Amino acid sequence: MNQYDPSKIEAKWQKKWEESGLYQTDESGANKKYVLDMFPYPSGATLHVGHIEGYVGTDIISRYFRMKGASVLHPMGWDAFGLPAENYAIKTGIHPDESTHENIKTFKRQLRSVGLSYDWSHEIDTSSPEYYRWTQWLFTLFFKMGLAYKQEADVNWCPSCETVLANEQVVDGKCERSGDEVIKKKLNQWFFKITDYADRLIDDLAGIDWLEEVKTQQKNWIGRSDGALIEFKIDGLDREINVFTTRPDTLYGATFLVLSPEHPVVEEISNIRKQISKTDNDILNDPYDIEDVKSYVAEAKAKSDADRRENKEKTGVFSGLYCINPVSGEKIPVWIADYVLMGYGTGAIMAVPAHDERDFEFATKFNLPIKQVIFKSKDDTTKDLSEAYVGSGVLKNSGDWDGLMMPDEFDKVISDLDKKKIGEKKTTYHLRDWLISRQRYWGVPIPMIYCESCAHDGKSWFTENVTASDSAAVSAREIASSSSTPRNDDYAGWYPAPESDLPILLPHDVDFRPTGKSPIALSKSFQEGVTCPGCGGPASREVDTMDTFVDSSWYFLRFVDPKNEKEFASREAIAKWLPVDVYVGGGHVVQHLLFARFFWKVIFDAGYIEKSLGEEPFLKLRAPGWILGPDSRKMSKRWHNVVTPDDIIPKYGADTLRMYEMFLGPFDAMKPWSLTGVEGMSRFIKKIYRLFEETHALENKEQDKQIDILLNSTIKKITDDIEGMRFNTAISTMMEFYNDLTDAQKLGTKINWSEVWEKFLRVMAPFAPHLAEELWQRLAVGGLGLEKTKSQELTVKSQSIHTQNWPEYDEKYLVQDEVVIPVQVNGKRRGEISIEYSVSSIENKARVEERAREVVASYVDGVVVKKVVYVPGKIINFVI
RNA sequence: GGGUGAGUGGCGGAAUGGUAUACGCGUUAGUCUCAAAAACUAAUGGGGGCAACUCCAUGAGGGUUCGACUCCCUCCUUACCCACCA
């Protein structure tokens, strides 16, 4: 008898599958399913079992869908640009292009060794000119739509990576990658106007099947809050300070204003005071020194965001200015404090210490008045608050607003502000525009050209292209810019590189050591012969590259048409495959998943996506849980607890690895790796193999009903579990099937082995594709109920188990003839009865009750039974 | 501080209103063997009892229900994400 030897079986079938083109996409797209993994960054570290988990999950789903008759697109590719390769190059001198492609080779070998059913003819590599040509083209589309702009801004700068970072890449004030403290720097940078899409990015979440957790996180990140913009006049001057507040109802309680140290008014304080003193000399009598303001502001500006947050004590300084509360007419002081952030709202707040914890703390520390305007009820006569009251209640001390209930009559407050022309409804967002410039080498060059002379004349692509040929882009631009028109002066001198020039190649012969300037700036060839698309004069290219998240924001679109040389993807291919039906991957909750949704919406608006496809690219999203090391710590080189497929496959085989990973626990849960667990799975697979060897050639056409029931209920359970991505219980079901089957075998139950194997192997096929194929082919050779093949050589695709139909189950075999009904007394199980299924219905309650009463006689005899609850076929309960 | 999950044997977990602890790991005993490994067989939540049996147990406490791991309330622990966002 043969021994199970995965190393022989698996290599053999992987080769044959490839030769026969088994996993080539059925390009008809009939009954399509697009099953997508988040494509990996090919790092120097190899793939470990945690990465594989998601890939095995999507592989099972893809194989299952194919067997159900769907045409499935299941591609894989490489998010190949990025900093680690560049840093590695700086250290070793090996060009990123070279190391990246070495890594891709390793990753690909590993993925193949797991037996994943990717169609490699759809493979993409974001660092190839064929791909990034279209990344550049999309950039120019965004530009023409008014959604890409260059602006001087305070940006996050990582001193160690020597590049700017997106807000999303700053974690706790530190660089996500290097861990260094991020500093603020004023730089001229390219942005994507993702804020124009903030509302749609929130609202469209409602219609997609994503984990609630991920949706909530995206909503929080976008951070929409509704409130009002309120105007405060500076006392003694015809000038206002605007504040944003979500609580305009507490306006009568606003006893001072607070400005962020970066607020524009702060720099002008001396001037403003001079102007005021001409009409009102009182202001000069304040015990106040402008030097205090200057030193406070200087100190605050020197601190990093992290430092500011670190400091729990509130700090601040009186500005020397007063404003007028627009409803109460009171004169209130203006303070400067770093707990107010310039980046949110207007950079100025009205402080309502009675109803805001931060304002309360500040007012207490600096002895500022606290005025309560919200009371728990009409009869509430609280005098001195010991802490801010932030709850709901009724307004008092509030002029005409007295008696209004908050938050129920909030809208009345807003409309009154509007009527009095002192404020208006306003929505603000936490989301900032997406900063995409990077001063690094290993990325996509931004395809923009700058012309000094056009800039001087105030000319730009926008001024020169009133009637652009690209009508789709222009009409889309109108849609997109309805909320905010591009400011032409920001664009002066800028032109997108003409489409015929794309791709703008990343120069190869560059010293990529970071200097704080883009390395491409040092390339001689890069700027050779560049002319202005507007005036034809000499011009220069943008030397920054794009954030790699731009590359990965549209790769799922390229996958459907990866070799197209005319378009980023054809309209037809997009319509055929998209949206993605199942998307699996971890992390990236606010980065990739937000950016990719943004890209889809922009491309949708530009008219390149059929409206019928909808406004969301990923219908269903699931994240595999982390696999922890055997020590229950996160897998990491540091703990020496990393397990890779290469540690497992040579000894146990890919099928064991796949089955074990899926059996570990719920797909989305965090769970620790265990080597003894792998051995257990290996045992199970060997048992299947052995049972097959012993039984598959036994001829027996008869079968007891009990086996029919076992087989059909197993098929049903596994089918349901795959649909619900409960792979762990699907595998338990296979184990139970084996146990029940071998028990029955020992008892001499009649079993039609060929039918059993012919069905069971098919439900096992998505999980253990190599073993299932091997045994399927042997079954075919045995000729039991299958077409005979001359040898075990699979050359025809149609003979593979993976092209067979998914087995159907027969409802009539899902119920036993006899059912076992537990008998309870007061909800505690005291026995059970076995009755014919046909008499278990509710009409026969009396009969069932009689039988049950015998079993629990010792509990119910001689006592009053108050009630008998009978759930047909499930349970009977005597209440005494 | 806010949001979102999770808490069940020695361990990973199953059961989403109806026999709690499926399935697997581990452990123990046995078979086989000169021996070991592998394999196979059996036992395995805790307490009490010779036994039939019985009591207790799903983080803690309450509630709803004939019946609660499951639903509701309060609290505790823990993980992840966000956090001076006005």
mmCIF file of C-alpha atoms in Angstrom, chain A residues 214-418:
data_model
loop_
_atom_site.group_PDB
_atom_site.id
_atom_site.type_symbol
_atom_site.label_atom_id
_atom_site.label_comp_id
_atom_site.label_asym_id
_atom_site.label_seq_id
_atom_site.Cartn_x
_atom_site.Cartn_y
_atom_site.Cartn_z
ATOM 1 C CA VAL A 214 -14.156 49.174 9.530
ATOM 2 C CA LYS A 215 -17.045 51.394 8.470
ATOM 3 C CA THR A 216 -17.033 53.142 11.842
ATOM 4 C CA GLN A 217 -13.313 53.741 11.626
ATOM 5 C CA GLN A 218 -13.643 55.302 8.196
ATOM 6 C CA LYS A 219 -16.470 57.512 9.407
ATOM 7 C CA ASN A 220 -14.420 58.602 12.402
ATOM 8 C CA TRP A 221 -11.435 59.319 10.223
ATOM 9 C CA ILE A 222 -13.470 61.485 7.871
ATOM 10 C CA GLY A 223 -14.914 62.966 11.037
ATOM 11 C CA ARG A 224 -17.935 64.838 9.807
ATOM 12 C CA SER A 225 -19.485 67.103 12.391
ATOM 13 C CA ASP A 226 -22.420 69.395 11.927
ATOM 14 C CA GLY A 227 -22.470 72.750 13.665
ATOM 15 C CA ALA A 228 -22.329 76.431 12.911
ATOM 16 C CA LEU A 229 -19.905 79.125 11.911
ATOM 17 C CA ILE A 230 -20.355 82.152 14.184
ATOM 18 C CA GLU A 231 -18.991 85.647 13.692
ATOM 19 C CA PHE A 232 -17.464 87.546 16.653
ATOM 20 C CA LYS A 233 -16.677 91.227 16.089
ATOM 21 C CA ILE A 234 -13.376 92.425 17.493
ATOM 22 C CA ASP A 235 -14.240 95.120 20.023
ATOM 23 C CA GLY A 236 -13.460 98.569 18.719
ATOM 24 C CA LEU A 237 -12.787 97.506 15.137
ATOM 25 C CA ASP A 238 -14.743 96.534 12.036
ATOM 26 C CA ARG A 239 -13.260 93.093 11.814
ATOM 27 C CA GLU A 240 -14.430 89.611 12.804
ATOM 28 C CA ILE A 241 -13.082 86.367 14.084
ATOM 29 C CA ASN A 242 -15.021 83.324 12.878
ATOM 30 C CA VAL A 243 -15.371 80.277 15.064
ATOM 31 C CA PHE A 244 -16.761 76.841 14.340
ATOM 32 C CA THR A 245 -18.845 75.160 16.998
ATOM 33 C CA THR A 246 -21.043 72.088 17.213
ATOM 34 C CA ARG A 247 -22.861 73.729 20.138
ATOM 35 C CA PRO A 248 -24.172 77.095 18.916
ATOM 36 C CA ASP A 249 -27.002 76.612 21.416
ATOM 37 C CA THR A 250 -24.554 77.466 24.209
ATOM 38 C CA LEU A 251 -23.584 80.760 22.599
ATOM 39 C CA TYR A 252 -24.844 82.844 25.571
ATOM 40 C CA GLY A 253 -22.427 80.866 27.717
ATOM 41 C CA ALA A 254 -19.423 81.800 25.571
ATOM 42 C CA THR A 255 -17.344 83.846 27.998
ATOM 43 C CA PHE A 256 -14.116 84.080 26.012
ATOM 44 C CA LEU A 257 -12.554 83.108 22.681
ATOM 45 C CA VAL A 258 -9.449 81.029 22.173
ATOM 46 C CA LEU A 259 -7.174 81.271 19.143
ATOM 47 C CA SER A 260 -4.678 78.687 18.002
ATOM 48 C CA PRO A 261 -1.086 80.044 18.175
ATOM 49 C CA GLU A 262 -0.970 79.673 14.365
ATOM 50 C CA HIS A 263 -4.131 81.730 13.835
ATOM 51 C CA PRO A 264 -3.501 84.611 11.354
ATOM 52 C CA VAL A 265 -4.892 87.244 13.762
ATOM 53 C CA VAL A 266 -2.179 86.359 16.287
ATOM 54 C CA GLU A 267 0.586 87.759 14.100
ATOM 55 C CA GLU A 268 -1.262 91.044 13.726
ATOM 56 C CA ILE A 269 -2.095 91.696 17.352
ATOM 57 C CA SER A 270 0.203 94.683 17.745
ATOM 58 C CA ASN A 271 -1.222 96.361 14.649
ATOM 59 C CA ILE A 272 -4.762 95.642 15.622
ATOM 60 C CA ARG A 273 -4.268 97.097 19.085
ATOM 61 C CA LYS A 274 -2.750 100.216 17.586
ATOM 62 C CA GLN A 275 -5.783 100.722 15.366
ATOM 63 C CA ILE A 276 -8.174 100.189 18.268
ATOM 64 C CA SER A 277 -6.327 102.579 20.560
ATOM 65 C CA LYS A 278 -7.085 105.427 18.153
ATOM 66 C CA THR A 279 -10.764 105.226 19.112
ATOM 67 C CA ASP A 280 -10.622 103.547 22.484
ATOM 68 C CA ASN A 281 -7.735 104.235 24.816
ATOM 69 C CA ASP A 282 -9.047 101.821 27.458
ATOM 70 C CA ILE A 283 -7.306 98.991 25.794
ATOM 71 C CA LEU A 284 -3.945 100.508 26.740
ATOM 72 C CA ASN A 285 -4.821 100.207 30.404
ATOM 73 C CA ASP A 286 -4.749 96.401 30.369
ATOM 74 C CA PRO A 287 -2.036 94.819 32.448
ATOM 75 C CA TYR A 288 -0.607 93.163 29.400
ATOM 76 C CA ASP A 289 2.706 92.644 27.616
ATOM 77 C CA ILE A 290 2.931 91.753 23.933
ATOM 78 C CA GLU A 291 6.234 89.992 24.681
ATOM 79 C CA ASP A 292 4.353 87.351 26.665
ATOM 80 C CA VAL A 293 2.279 86.588 23.589
ATOM 81 C CA LYS A 294 5.310 86.420 21.367
ATOM 82 C CA SER A 295 7.189 84.046 23.597
ATOM 83 C CA TYR A 296 4.144 81.820 24.136
ATOM 84 C CA VAL A 297 3.526 81.568 20.400
ATOM 85 C CA ALA A 298 7.178 80.867 19.678
ATOM 86 C CA GLU A 299 7.235 78.131 22.292
ATOM 87 C CA ALA A 300 4.062 76.511 20.986
ATOM 88 C CA LYS A 301 5.295 76.551 17.422
ATOM 89 C CA ALA A 302 8.560 74.894 18.418
ATOM 90 C CA LYS A 303 6.726 71.988 19.990
ATOM 91 C CA SER A 304 5.780 68.986 17.909
ATOM 92 C CA ASP A 305 2.182 67.810 17.839
ATOM 93 C CA ALA A 306 3.157 64.912 20.064
ATOM 94 C CA ASP A 307 4.702 67.241 22.649
ATOM 95 C CA ARG A 308 1.653 69.458 22.686
ATOM 96 C CA ARG A 309 -0.559 66.479 23.364
ATOM 97 C CA GLU A 310 1.854 65.206 25.996
ATOM 98 C CA ASN A 311 1.298 68.319 28.067
ATOM 99 C CA LYS A 312 -1.883 67.643 30.004
ATOM 100 C CA GLU A 313 -1.950 70.993 31.853
ATOM 101 C CA LYS A 314 -3.658 73.671 29.821
ATOM 102 C CA THR A 315 -1.415 76.585 28.888
ATOM 103 C CA GLY A 316 -2.271 79.918 27.313
ATOM 104 C CA VAL A 317 -1.895 83.661 27.286
ATOM 105 C CA PHE A 318 -4.231 86.654 27.019
ATOM 106 C CA SER A 319 -4.023 88.161 23.537
ATOM 107 C CA GLY A 320 -4.810 91.759 24.484
ATOM 108 C CA LEU A 321 -7.971 91.744 22.369
ATOM 109 C CA TYR A 322 -11.673 91.578 23.156
ATOM 110 C CA CYS A 323 -14.612 90.417 21.098
ATOM 111 C CA ILE A 324 -18.325 91.005 21.392
ATOM 112 C CA ASN A 325 -20.581 88.057 22.037
ATOM 113 C CA PRO A 326 -23.042 88.568 19.158
ATOM 114 C CA VAL A 327 -26.139 87.559 21.098
ATOM 115 C CA SER A 328 -25.494 88.819 24.626
ATOM 116 C CA GLY A 329 -23.457 91.863 23.566
ATOM 117 C CA GLU A 330 -20.971 91.127 26.328
ATOM 118 C CA LYS A 331 -17.343 92.083 25.865
ATOM 119 C CA ILE A 332 -15.287 88.914 26.232
ATOM 120 C CA PRO A 333 -11.511 88.415 26.236
ATOM 121 C CA VAL A 334 -9.589 86.606 23.485
ATOM 122 C CA TRP A 335 -6.952 84.143 24.615
ATOM 123 C CA ILE A 336 -4.301 82.157 22.783
ATOM 124 C CA ALA A 337 -3.791 78.510 23.680
ATOM 125 C CA ASP A 338 -2.281 75.489 21.981
ATOM 126 C CA TYR A 339 -5.213 73.237 22.833
ATOM 127 C CA VAL A 340 -6.901 74.861 19.870
ATOM 128 C CA LEU A 341 -5.630 73.400 16.627
ATOM 129 C CA MET A 342 -5.200 75.439 13.467
ATOM 130 C CA GLY A 343 -5.895 72.399 11.316
ATOM 131 C CA TYR A 344 -9.502 72.000 12.351
ATOM 132 C CA GLY A 345 -12.482 74.298 11.951
ATOM 133 C CA THR A 346 -11.284 77.894 11.743
ATOM 134 C CA GLY A 347 -8.457 77.601 14.257
ATOM 135 C CA ALA A 348 -10.492 79.640 16.720
ATOM 136 C CA ILE A 349 -13.146 78.596 19.183
ATOM 137 C CA MET A 350 -15.746 80.210 21.379
ATOM 138 C CA ALA A 351 -15.097 78.841 24.849
ATOM 139 C CA VAL A 352 -18.136 77.753 26.803
ATOM 140 C CA PRO A 353 -16.552 76.620 30.043
ATOM 141 C CA ALA A 354 -19.846 75.592 31.630
ATOM 142 C CA HIS A 355 -20.457 73.015 28.922
ATOM 143 C CA ASP A 356 -17.096 71.889 27.608
ATOM 144 C CA GLU A 357 -14.546 69.998 29.670
ATOM 145 C CA ARG A 358 -11.493 71.575 28.049
ATOM 146 C CA ASP A 359 -12.860 75.091 28.286
ATOM 147 C CA PHE A 360 -13.842 74.432 31.897
ATOM 148 C CA GLU A 361 -10.322 73.369 32.771
ATOM 149 C CA PHE A 362 -8.887 76.421 31.021
ATOM 150 C CA ALA A 363 -11.328 78.852 32.653
ATOM 151 C CA THR A 364 -10.632 77.422 36.091
ATOM 152 C CA LYS A 365 -6.900 77.698 35.643
ATOM 153 C CA PHE A 366 -6.959 81.305 34.378
ATOM 154 C CA ASN A 367 -9.884 82.492 36.471
ATOM 155 C CA LEU A 368 -12.205 83.256 33.599
ATOM 156 C CA PRO A 369 -15.986 83.526 34.062
ATOM 157 C CA ILE A 370 -18.132 80.406 33.795
ATOM 158 C CA LYS A 371 -21.741 80.959 32.802
ATOM 159 C CA GLN A 372 -24.196 78.081 32.819
ATOM 160 C CA VAL A 373 -26.871 78.154 30.116
ATOM 161 C CA ILE A 374 -28.012 74.522 29.941
ATOM 162 C CA PHE A 375 -29.885 73.108 32.906
ATOM 163 C CA LYS A 376 -31.083 69.576 33.456
ATOM 164 C CA SER A 377 -34.665 70.768 33.860
ATOM 165 C CA LYS A 378 -36.690 73.954 34.316
ATOM 166 C CA ASP A 379 -36.477 73.519 38.076
ATOM 167 C CA ASP A 380 -32.753 72.887 38.122
ATOM 168 C CA THR A 381 -31.154 75.707 40.128
ATOM 169 C CA THR A 382 -27.544 74.619 40.168
ATOM 170 C CA LYS A 383 -25.319 77.541 41.235
ATOM 171 C CA ASP A 384 -21.657 76.710 40.939
ATOM 172 C CA LEU A 385 -20.678 73.920 38.592
ATOM 173 C CA SER A 386 -17.887 71.674 39.828
ATOM 174 C CA GLU A 387 -17.353 70.324 36.338
ATOM 175 C CA ALA A 388 -18.588 71.018 32.829
ATOM 176 C CA TYR A 389 -22.144 69.867 32.197
ATOM 177 C CA VAL A 390 -22.237 68.318 28.733
ATOM 178 C CA GLY A 391 -25.627 66.602 28.877
ATOM 179 C CA SER A 392 -28.971 67.558 27.405
ATOM 180 C CA GLY A 393 -31.410 70.004 28.974
ATOM 181 C CA VAL A 394 -33.227 73.294 28.803
ATOM 182 C CA LEU A 395 -31.705 76.676 27.902
ATOM 183 C CA LYS A 396 -31.712 79.494 30.504
ATOM 184 C CA ASN A 397 -29.849 82.835 30.756
ATOM 185 C CA SER A 398 -30.129 82.853 26.990
ATOM 186 C CA GLY A 399 -32.343 85.737 25.957
ATOM 187 C CA ASP A 400 -35.028 84.704 23.425
ATOM 188 C CA TRP A 401 -33.716 81.163 23.445
ATOM 189 C CA ASP A 402 -34.778 80.604 27.054
ATOM 190 C CA GLY A 403 -36.860 77.477 27.407
ATOM 191 C CA LEU A 404 -35.641 75.747 24.261
ATOM 192 C CA MET A 405 -34.905 72.060 24.764
ATOM 193 C CA MET A 406 -31.514 70.798 23.700
ATOM 194 C CA PRO A 407 -30.725 68.979 21.550
ATOM 195 C CA ASP A 408 -34.348 68.614 20.338
ATOM 196 C CA GLU A 409 -34.810 72.257 19.290
ATOM 197 C CA PHE A 410 -31.288 72.710 18.021
ATOM 198 C CA ASP A 411 -32.502 73.713 14.556
ATOM 199 C CA LYS A 412 -34.346 76.725 15.965
ATOM 200 C CA VAL A 413 -31.059 78.067 17.259
ATOM 201 C CA ILE A 414 -29.408 77.650 13.867
ATOM 202 C CA SER A 415 -32.212 79.375 11.999
ATOM 203 C CA ASP A 416 -32.220 82.233 14.519
ATOM 204 C CA LEU A 417 -28.483 82.768 13.999
ATOM 205 C CA ASP A 418 -29.108 82.801 10.300
#
